[in-house]
Every structure is written in C-alpha cells, then in structure tokens.
PDB file of C-alpha atoms in Angstrom:
ATOM      1  CA  MET A   4      -2.828  -1.421 -15.182  1.00 58.00           C
ATOM      2  CA  SER A   5      -3.278   0.595 -11.964  1.00 84.00           C
ATOM      3  CA  LEU A   6       0.300  -0.225 -10.937  1.00 89.00           C
ATOM      4  CA  ARG A   7       1.401   1.879 -13.894  1.00 93.00           C
ATOM      5  CA  TYR A   8      -0.528   4.884 -12.640  1.00 93.00           C
ATOM      6  CA  ALA A   9       0.642   4.422  -9.066  1.00 89.00           C
ATOM      7  CA  LEU A  10       4.228   4.484 -10.313  1.00 91.00           C
ATOM      8  CA  LEU A  11       3.596   7.452 -12.600  1.00 93.00           C
ATOM      9  CA  GLY A  12       2.130   9.266  -9.603  1.00 90.00           C
ATOM     10  CA  ILE A  13       5.259   8.616  -7.537  1.00 89.00           C
ATOM     11  CA  ILE A  14       7.564   9.736 -10.343  1.00 93.00           C
ATOM     12  CA  SER A  15       5.427  12.835 -11.019  1.00 92.00           C
ATOM     13  CA  LYS A  16       6.460  14.307  -7.656  1.00 88.00           C
ATOM     14  CA  ARG A  17      10.237  14.160  -8.139  1.00 88.00           C
ATOM     15  CA  ARG A  18      13.030  12.365  -9.948  1.00 92.00           C
ATOM     16  CA  VAL A  19      13.624   8.981  -8.287  1.00 92.00           C
ATOM     17  CA  THR A  20      15.658   5.817  -8.636  1.00 91.00           C
ATOM     18  CA  GLY A  21      14.000   2.439  -9.020  1.00 88.00           C
ATOM     19  CA  TYR A  22      14.993   1.702  -5.431  1.00 88.00           C
ATOM     20  CA  ASP A  23      13.273   4.937  -4.324  1.00 90.00           C
ATOM     21  CA  VAL A  24      10.120   3.971  -6.224  1.00 88.00           C
ATOM     22  CA  VAL A  25       9.978   0.548  -4.518  1.00 87.00           C
ATOM     23  CA  HIS A  26      10.591   2.121  -1.099  1.00 85.00           C
ATOM     24  CA  ILE A  27       7.987   4.870  -1.563  1.00 82.00           C
ATOM     25  CA  PHE A  28       5.472   2.388  -2.956  1.00 77.00           C
ATOM     26  CA  LYS A  29       5.860   0.037  -0.011  1.00 77.00           C
ATOM     27  CA  GLN A  30       5.794   2.854   2.517  1.00 74.00           C
ATOM     28  CA  GLN A  31       2.924   4.920   1.171  1.00 73.00           C
ATOM     29  CA  MET A  32       0.724   2.545  -0.817  1.00 73.00           C
ATOM     30  CA  VAL A  33       0.895  -0.639   1.218  1.00 69.00           C
ATOM     31  CA  HIS A  34      -2.609  -0.026   2.623  1.00 67.00           C
ATOM     32  CA  PHE A  35      -4.377   0.025  -0.691  1.00 71.00           C
ATOM     33  CA  TRP A  36      -2.214  -1.619  -3.321  1.00 76.00           C
ATOM     34  CA  GLY A  37       0.176  -4.545  -3.310  1.00 76.00           C
ATOM     35  CA  SER A  38       3.027  -5.215  -5.686  1.00 84.00           C
ATOM     36  CA  THR A  39       6.357  -6.986  -5.706  1.00 85.00           C
ATOM     37  CA  HIS A  40       9.799  -5.572  -6.388  1.00 86.00           C
ATOM     38  CA  SER A  41       9.979  -7.410  -9.723  1.00 90.00           C
ATOM     39  CA  GLN A  42       6.508  -6.212 -10.813  1.00 91.00           C
ATOM     40  CA  ILE A  43       7.523  -2.616 -10.105  1.00 90.00           C
ATOM     41  CA  TYR A  44      10.775  -2.867 -12.093  1.00 89.00           C
ATOM     42  CA  THR A  45       9.027  -4.667 -14.963  1.00 93.00           C
ATOM     43  CA  GLU A  46       6.429  -1.901 -15.135  1.00 93.00           C
ATOM     44  CA  LEU A  47       9.124   0.810 -15.005  1.00 93.00           C
ATOM     45  CA  HIS A  48      10.749  -0.770 -18.082  1.00 94.00           C
ATOM     46  CA  LYS A  49       7.395  -0.940 -19.897  1.00 96.00           C
ATOM     47  CA  MET A  50       6.650   2.688 -19.034  1.00 95.00           C
ATOM     48  CA  GLU A  51      10.024   3.714 -20.406  1.00 95.00           C
ATOM     49  CA  LYS A  52       9.378   1.754 -23.611  1.00 96.00           C
ATOM     50  CA  ASP A  53       5.998   3.537 -23.893  1.00 97.00           C
ATOM     51  CA  GLU A  54       7.826   6.881 -23.431  1.00 97.00           C
ATOM     52  CA  LEU A  55       5.938   7.733 -20.241  1.00 97.00           C
ATOM     53  CA  VAL A  56       9.171   8.001 -18.234  1.00 97.00           C
ATOM     54  CA  ASP A  57      12.812   8.344 -19.097  1.00 95.00           C
ATOM     55  CA  HIS A  58      15.950   7.940 -17.065  1.00 94.00           C
ATOM     56  CA  GLU A  59      19.369   9.401 -16.528  1.00 93.00           C
ATOM     57  CA  LEU A  60      22.091   6.824 -15.922  1.00 90.00           C
ATOM     58  CA  VAL A  61      24.382   7.725 -13.025  1.00 90.00           C
ATOM     59  CA  ILE A  62      27.725   5.938 -13.107  1.00 89.00           C
ATOM     60  CA  GLN A  63      29.002   5.104  -9.631  1.00 88.00           C
ATOM     61  CA  GLU A  64      32.473   3.921  -8.669  1.00 88.00           C
ATOM     62  CA  SER A  65      31.827   1.910  -5.499  1.00 89.00           C
ATOM     63  CA  SER A  66      28.190   0.963  -6.083  1.00 87.00           C
ATOM     64  CA  PRO A  67      26.210  -0.348  -9.030  1.00 88.00           C
ATOM     65  CA  ASN A  68      25.130   2.263 -11.556  1.00 88.00           C
ATOM     66  CA  LYS A  69      21.662   3.651 -11.021  1.00 90.00           C
ATOM     67  CA  LYS A  70      18.864   5.008 -13.159  1.00 92.00           C
ATOM     68  CA  ILE A  71      17.091   8.165 -12.057  1.00 94.00           C
ATOM     69  CA  TYR A  72      13.579   8.208 -13.512  1.00 94.00           C
ATOM     70  CA  SER A  73      11.567  11.271 -14.439  1.00 95.00           C
ATOM     71  CA  LEU A  74       8.155  11.772 -15.979  1.00 95.00           C
ATOM     72  CA  THR A  75       7.951  12.763 -19.636  1.00 97.00           C
ATOM     73  CA  ASP A  76       5.348  15.190 -20.971  1.00 97.00           C
ATOM     74  CA  LYS A  77       3.564  12.195 -22.479  1.00 97.00           C
ATOM     75  CA  GLY A  78       3.628  10.473 -19.072  1.00 96.00           C
ATOM     76  CA  ARG A  79       2.226  13.543 -17.289  1.00 96.00           C
ATOM     77  CA  LYS A  80      -0.585  13.856 -19.856  1.00 97.00           C
ATOM     78  CA  GLU A  81      -1.414  10.145 -19.554  1.00 96.00           C
ATOM     79  CA  LEU A  82      -1.468  10.317 -15.747  1.00 95.00           C
ATOM     80  CA  ILE A  83      -3.813  13.322 -15.804  1.00 95.00           C
ATOM     81  CA  ARG A  84      -6.019  11.692 -18.453  1.00 95.00           C
ATOM     82  CA  TRP A  85      -6.295   8.547 -16.342  1.00 94.00           C
ATOM     83  CA  ALA A  86      -7.110  10.481 -13.143  1.00 93.00           C
ATOM     84  CA  VAL A  87      -9.738  12.694 -14.750  1.00 94.00           C
ATOM     85  CA  GLU A  88     -11.300  10.526 -17.450  1.00 93.00           C
ATOM     86  CA  GLU A  89     -11.106   6.878 -16.362  1.00 91.00           C
ATOM     87  CA  PRO A  90     -14.194   5.798 -14.412  1.00 90.00           C
ATOM     88  CA  LEU A  91     -13.581   4.479 -10.916  1.00 87.00           C
ATOM     89  CA  LYS A  92     -14.088   0.765 -10.453  1.00 85.00           C
ATOM     90  CA  SER A  93     -15.693  -0.701  -7.352  1.00 85.00           C
ATOM     91  CA  ALA A  94     -13.216  -1.253  -4.540  1.00 80.00           C
ATOM     92  CA  LYS A  95     -12.351  -4.903  -4.035  1.00 79.00           C
ATOM     93  CA  ILE A  96     -11.179  -6.447  -0.815  1.00 78.00           C
ATOM     94  CA  LYS A  97      -8.623  -9.202  -1.243  1.00 81.00           C
ATOM     95  CA  ASP A  98      -7.979 -10.479   2.260  1.00 87.00           C
ATOM     96  CA  GLU A  99      -6.832 -14.012   3.004  1.00 90.00           C
ATOM     97  CA  PHE A 100      -8.039 -13.767   6.596  1.00 93.00           C
ATOM     98  CA  LEU A 101     -11.619 -13.251   5.438  1.00 92.00           C
ATOM     99  CA  ILE A 102     -11.373 -16.569   3.622  1.00 92.00           C
ATOM    100  CA  LYS A 103     -10.205 -18.154   6.867  1.00 94.00           C
ATOM    101  CA  THR A 104     -13.240 -16.726   8.672  1.00 94.00           C
ATOM    102  CA  THR A 105     -15.512 -18.702   6.357  1.00 93.00           C
ATOM    103  CA  ILE A 106     -14.176 -21.920   7.874  1.00 94.00           C
ATOM    104  CA  PHE A 107     -14.486 -20.845  11.503  1.00 94.00           C
ATOM    105  CA  PRO A 108     -17.368 -23.325  12.012  1.00 92.00           C
ATOM    106  CA  ILE A 109     -14.956 -26.255  11.588  1.00 94.00           C
ATOM    107  CA  LEU A 110     -12.225 -24.795  13.820  1.00 94.00           C
ATOM    108  CA  THR A 111     -12.088 -25.063  17.575  1.00 92.00           C
ATOM    109  CA  HIS A 112     -13.069 -22.158  19.763  1.00 91.00           C
ATOM    110  CA  LYS A 113      -9.420 -21.746  20.791  1.00 93.00           C
ATOM    111  CA  GLU A 114      -8.182 -21.828  17.166  1.00 95.00           C
ATOM    112  CA  VAL A 115     -10.624 -19.102  16.151  1.00 95.00           C
ATOM    113  CA  LEU A 116      -9.678 -16.837  19.048  1.00 96.00           C
ATOM    114  CA  THR A 117      -5.980 -17.414  18.369  1.00 96.00           C
ATOM    115  CA  LEU A 118      -6.404 -16.402  14.732  1.00 97.00           C
ATOM    116  CA  LEU A 119      -8.300 -13.268  15.723  1.00 97.00           C
ATOM    117  CA  ASP A 120      -5.614 -12.390  18.280  1.00 98.00           C
ATOM    118  CA  GLU A 121      -2.926 -12.824  15.598  1.00 97.00           C
ATOM    119  CA  VAL A 122      -4.732 -10.401  13.310  1.00 97.00           C
ATOM    120  CA  ILE A 123      -5.193  -7.909  16.149  1.00 98.00           C
ATOM    121  CA  GLU A 124      -1.452  -8.038  16.852  1.00 97.00           C
ATOM    122  CA  ARG A 125      -0.566  -7.732  13.160  1.00 95.00           C
ATOM    123  CA  GLU A 126      -2.810  -4.691  12.789  1.00 95.00           C
ATOM    124  CA  ARG A 127      -1.562  -3.161  16.042  1.00 97.00           C
ATOM    125  CA  ILE A 128       2.002  -3.291  14.683  1.00 93.00           C
ATOM    126  CA  THR A 129       0.834  -1.886  11.333  1.00 89.00           C
ATOM    127  CA  LEU A 130      -1.008   0.900  13.147  1.00 93.00           C
ATOM    128  CA  GLU A 131       2.064   1.822  15.206  1.00 93.00           C
ATOM    129  CA  LYS A 132       4.333   1.892  12.154  1.00 88.00           C
ATOM    130  CA  THR A 133       1.841   3.887  10.102  1.00 88.00           C
ATOM    131  CA  GLU A 134       1.291   6.444  12.855  1.00 91.00           C
ATOM    132  CA  ALA A 135       5.072   6.774  13.273  1.00 88.00           C
ATOM    133  CA  TRP A 136       5.474   7.313   9.524  1.00 83.00           C
ATOM    134  CA  ARG A 137       2.702   9.947   9.571  1.00 86.00           C
ATOM    135  CA  ASP A 138       4.272  11.742  12.531  1.00 86.00           C
ATOM    136  CA  HIS A 139       7.713  11.702  10.884  1.00 79.00           C
ATOM    137  CA  PHE A 140       6.172  12.933   7.638  1.00 74.00           C
ATOM    138  CA  LYS A 141       4.435  15.804   9.444  1.00 78.00           C
ATOM    139  CA  GLN A 142       7.622  16.736  11.342  1.00 76.00           C
ATOM    140  CA  GLU A 143       9.451  17.112   8.057  1.00 71.00           C
ATOM    141  CA  ASN A 144       6.704  19.598   7.154  1.00 66.00           C
ATOM    142  CA  LYS A 145       5.973  17.915   3.850  1.00 68.00           C
ATOM    143  CA  GLN A 146       2.912  19.174   2.039  1.00 73.00           C
ATOM    144  CA  ASP A 147       2.064  16.063   0.012  1.00 78.00           C
ATOM    145  CA  LEU A 148      -1.708  15.984   0.458  1.00 82.00           C
ATOM    146  CA  GLY A 149      -2.041  12.629  -1.325  1.00 81.00           C
ATOM    147  CA  ALA A 150       0.459  10.955   1.014  1.00 80.00           C
ATOM    148  CA  LEU A 151      -1.227  12.433   4.078  1.00 84.00           C
ATOM    149  CA  LEU A 152      -4.656  11.271   2.910  1.00 87.00           C
ATOM    150  CA  THR A 153      -3.518   7.741   2.136  1.00 84.00           C
ATOM    151  CA  VAL A 154      -1.581   7.343   5.389  1.00 86.00           C
ATOM    152  CA  GLU A 155      -4.677   8.457   7.290  1.00 90.00           C
ATOM    153  CA  TYR A 156      -6.658   5.835   5.387  1.00 90.00           C
ATOM    154  CA  GLY A 157      -4.109   3.227   6.485  1.00 89.00           C
ATOM    155  CA  ILE A 158      -4.427   4.314  10.113  1.00 93.00           C
ATOM    156  CA  ARG A 159      -8.215   4.214  10.034  1.00 95.00           C
ATOM    157  CA  TYR A 160      -8.200   0.851   8.236  1.00 93.00           C
ATOM    158  CA  ALA A 161      -5.930  -0.722  10.867  1.00 94.00           C
ATOM    159  CA  LYS A 162      -8.115   0.666  13.661  1.00 97.00           C
ATOM    160  CA  MET A 163     -11.245  -0.650  11.957  1.00 97.00           C
ATOM    161  CA  TYR A 164      -9.693  -4.107  11.517  1.00 96.00           C
ATOM    162  CA  ILE A 165      -8.734  -4.236  15.209  1.00 98.00           C
ATOM    163  CA  GLU A 166     -12.229  -3.139  16.272  1.00 98.00           C
ATOM    164  CA  TRP A 167     -13.828  -5.709  13.964  1.00 97.00           C
ATOM    165  CA  CYS A 168     -11.672  -8.515  15.393  1.00 97.00           C
ATOM    166  CA  GLN A 169     -12.519  -7.449  18.940  1.00 98.00           C
ATOM    167  CA  TRP A 170     -16.213  -7.384  18.026  1.00 98.00           C
ATOM    168  CA  ALA A 171     -15.900 -10.851  16.451  1.00 97.00           C
ATOM    169  CA  LYS A 172     -14.221 -12.212  19.590  1.00 96.00           C
ATOM    170  CA  GLN A 173     -17.007 -10.796  21.751  1.00 95.00           C
ATOM    171  CA  LEU A 174     -19.686 -12.286  19.478  1.00 95.00           C
ATOM    172  CA  ILE A 175     -17.975 -15.678  19.541  1.00 93.00           C
ATOM    173  CA  GLU A 176     -17.682 -15.582  23.337  1.00 90.00           C
ATOM    174  CA  GLU A 177     -21.385 -14.669  23.689  1.00 89.00           C
ATOM    175  CA  ARG A 178     -22.449 -17.487  21.364  1.00 85.00           C
ATOM    176  CA  SER A 179     -20.306 -20.046  23.146  1.00 81.00           C
ATOM    177  CA  LEU A 180     -22.146 -19.286  26.401  1.00 71.00           C
ATOM    178  CA  HIS A 181     -25.469 -20.384  24.899  1.00 64.00           C
TER     179      HIS A 181
END
C-alpha cells in the first residue's frame, strides 16, 4: 500500500503524466522504494477508481494521447491522513547481496573479494549519479525539501555500503593471514 502514498506524494506536487510519475519515482525514490513500470500504472488506475486522482486526456497528433494526473481533494486528505495518523513500521532491508554474504564460507577467497568489488563499483556508480542529480537539482534552485532529504539519504547509503564492503574486504584479508 505504500506505493499508493509514494505516488500520491509525487502527484501532490504538480500535475504529471504517467511517464513523469515513473521517471520521478525512479529518480527520487530508487534508494528507499522499488517498483516496476507496470505496478506504478496499475496503482495509478486503482487510485483513479478510488477517486484519489483524476486525469485530463490530452489528444496529440504525432504521439500517443497522454493522461495528465492531478490530486483530488479526497486524495490530498487521504495522503495527509496517512502521513499524520498511520504508525511507522520498522524499516526492512531487502538486499540480495546480503543473502550472498551468508554463503561466503563456501566460496573461494577470490570469489568473495570479486563480489565485494562488484558491489563497491555498483555503489560508486550509484553515488556518482545521485550526487550529479542532487547538484543538478540544487542548480535549478528547487525548494523540494523532501527530494533533497531523500537524495541525501541515497548519497549517504551508497557511501555507507562502499565503506562496509571495504571493511569486509579488510576483515577477510586479515582472517586469511591467520
């Protein structure tokens, strides 16, 4: 159900197309929530059926028609109710790599270090892209506090993941010397 509120939050800021919603979601929420294109569009249709959003159909000559979504009063009230009244659940980490770490004892030393290096590189790329997005966002002088806070979380998370992998490599190297 949190996907619904993430989408309502995006739409609460401005009128957007479904394409815009997918793009914003993947750009701004990738660090803390995952969803597919089809899940997003399915939820948009459900939200419209529940009268939380509505759309204006824009007829286009050379491109497919598009829907521009906006938040209804009912949608705004539901989003505020959820933010203020719903209790926060414990954060859950869903990370495939952490499952892989549980089988490190049956992998070779080289395989373990290779996996850790792959994660370091993945997170380095994520960090660069996230910092670039933050810098671009700041240059445009946007005042979206929520976006700035979540992008900073993404930056700190990537840095933490890199530091943890480097620590793990050092620990593994120290243990292999004994």
